[in-house]
């Protein structure tokens, strides 16, 4: 979890991505540092670059963002 | 031969076989006999909200089927496969609509569109299915998947929603620089219906498309479409972020 601190913040029980749902660059940077990255089904990927939090099976979409659920 | 729309939702969990893959398997089982056929599968994004117990993305998978099988046989085969393949922690739902049943199309579309932006309940789904004669059933867990299954059928009927499951292989990934094909060639080789730009304008059959990397299709104007955009003076297949709108 510590390695993702620059990109995520803990809000109650939600480990939320700080950069919203449209920042592919930050999403890729975060995933590059994460040892737990694992791609979701191709049909669920929304970033053209594979290694991206937006494409990870451990991300969960929220109304206004995305959270990482690997630490739950 | 009768026509049906079939949709499933909430069959998977983190790290298990995806709902799209299960839908594909059901489609193949149901269209295995001579003269039977099924369409591409469409993925429909539904509402994500704390009150909805989705795993990570909340999407339903829908396909069109032409078959001689009875409703009872379709139900039996689809349910058996759902029970076999759904994740233990999932809440699968199955919706089956007979396309010739004279149903209230607008009511189904309305339900589908509402399910993209608000929380619907199982009771909402069952009440509508009962009223319209849609076969709706749950197969494990909380059965919450019936909401998405019914909504997915409504969104498919809407004709302007959903990405096509899987990728379109036109040989573009064999070459670093991709391939160039006319619209006519793309449609003939892929089985898609139209090529449209980001504004929904259809391209002429002689237009040339530059195809690279992953090529995905969408469902728009009630047809399976390759979405393209203008880049450096030529037409290119849409990027994932452009497909996200569907």
mmCIF file of C-alpha atoms in Angstrom, chain A residues 21-22 24 40-48 55 57-64 67 69, chain B residues 14-15 18 43 47-49 52 54-57 59 163-167 216 239-241 244:
data_model
loop_
_atom_site.group_PDB
_atom_site.id
_atom_site.type_symbol
_atom_site.label_atom_id
_atom_site.label_comp_id
_atom_site.label_asym_id
_atom_site.label_seq_id
_atom_site.Cartn_x
_atom_site.Cartn_y
_atom_site.Cartn_z
ATOM 1 C CA UNK A 21 -11.188 8.596 -13.946
ATOM 2 C CA UNK A 22 -9.582 10.407 -16.880
ATOM 3 C CA UNK A 24 -4.304 7.747 -17.882
ATOM 4 C CA UNK A 40 -8.889 -7.357 -15.899
ATOM 5 C CA UNK A 41 -10.764 -8.957 -18.804
ATOM 6 C CA UNK A 42 -9.933 -7.139 -22.018
ATOM 7 C CA UNK A 43 -13.572 -6.094 -22.315
ATOM 8 C CA UNK A 44 -13.274 -4.187 -19.048
ATOM 9 C CA UNK A 45 -10.086 -2.308 -19.939
ATOM 10 C CA UNK A 46 -10.372 1.369 -20.842
ATOM 11 C CA UNK A 47 -6.727 2.399 -21.203
ATOM 12 C CA UNK A 48 -4.818 1.581 -24.407
ATOM 13 C CA UNK A 55 -7.208 -1.816 -16.469
ATOM 14 C CA UNK A 57 -8.793 -6.411 -11.925
ATOM 15 C CA UNK A 58 -8.254 -4.922 -8.458
ATOM 16 C CA UNK A 59 -9.713 -1.529 -9.332
ATOM 17 C CA UNK A 60 -13.324 -0.751 -8.590
ATOM 18 C CA UNK A 61 -15.196 2.045 -10.305
ATOM 19 C CA UNK A 62 -17.017 4.528 -8.104
ATOM 20 C CA UNK A 63 -19.601 7.156 -9.028
ATOM 21 C CA UNK A 64 -16.902 9.813 -9.115
ATOM 22 C CA UNK A 67 -10.603 2.680 -5.794
ATOM 23 C CA UNK A 69 -9.446 -3.081 -3.530
ATOM 24 C CA UNK B 14 -12.290 -10.962 -8.889
ATOM 25 C CA UNK B 15 -10.049 -13.392 -10.727
ATOM 26 C CA UNK B 18 -15.747 -13.054 -16.790
ATOM 27 C CA UNK B 43 -21.397 -5.226 -22.995
ATOM 28 C CA UNK B 47 -24.715 2.419 -12.636
ATOM 29 C CA UNK B 48 -21.983 2.161 -10.021
ATOM 30 C CA UNK B 49 -23.252 3.196 -6.603
ATOM 31 C CA UNK B 52 -25.398 -1.654 -5.680
ATOM 32 C CA UNK B 54 -21.244 -4.957 -7.925
ATOM 33 C CA UNK B 55 -17.748 -6.411 -7.880
ATOM 34 C CA UNK B 56 -15.729 -3.887 -9.829
ATOM 35 C CA UNK B 57 -17.502 -2.519 -12.905
ATOM 36 C CA UNK B 59 -21.748 -4.458 -16.675
ATOM 37 C CA UNK B 163 -19.185 -2.196 -26.671
ATOM 38 C CA UNK B 164 -18.872 -5.454 -28.560
ATOM 39 C CA UNK B 165 -17.229 -8.212 -26.558
ATOM 40 C CA UNK B 166 -13.789 -9.230 -27.778
ATOM 41 C CA UNK B 167 -11.580 -7.808 -30.471
ATOM 42 C CA UNK B 216 -12.923 -2.991 -30.873
ATOM 43 C CA UNK B 239 -8.817 4.400 -28.872
ATOM 44 C CA UNK B 240 -10.122 2.751 -25.720
ATOM 45 C CA UNK B 241 -10.858 6.102 -24.107
ATOM 46 C CA UNK B 244 -15.500 4.236 -23.180
#
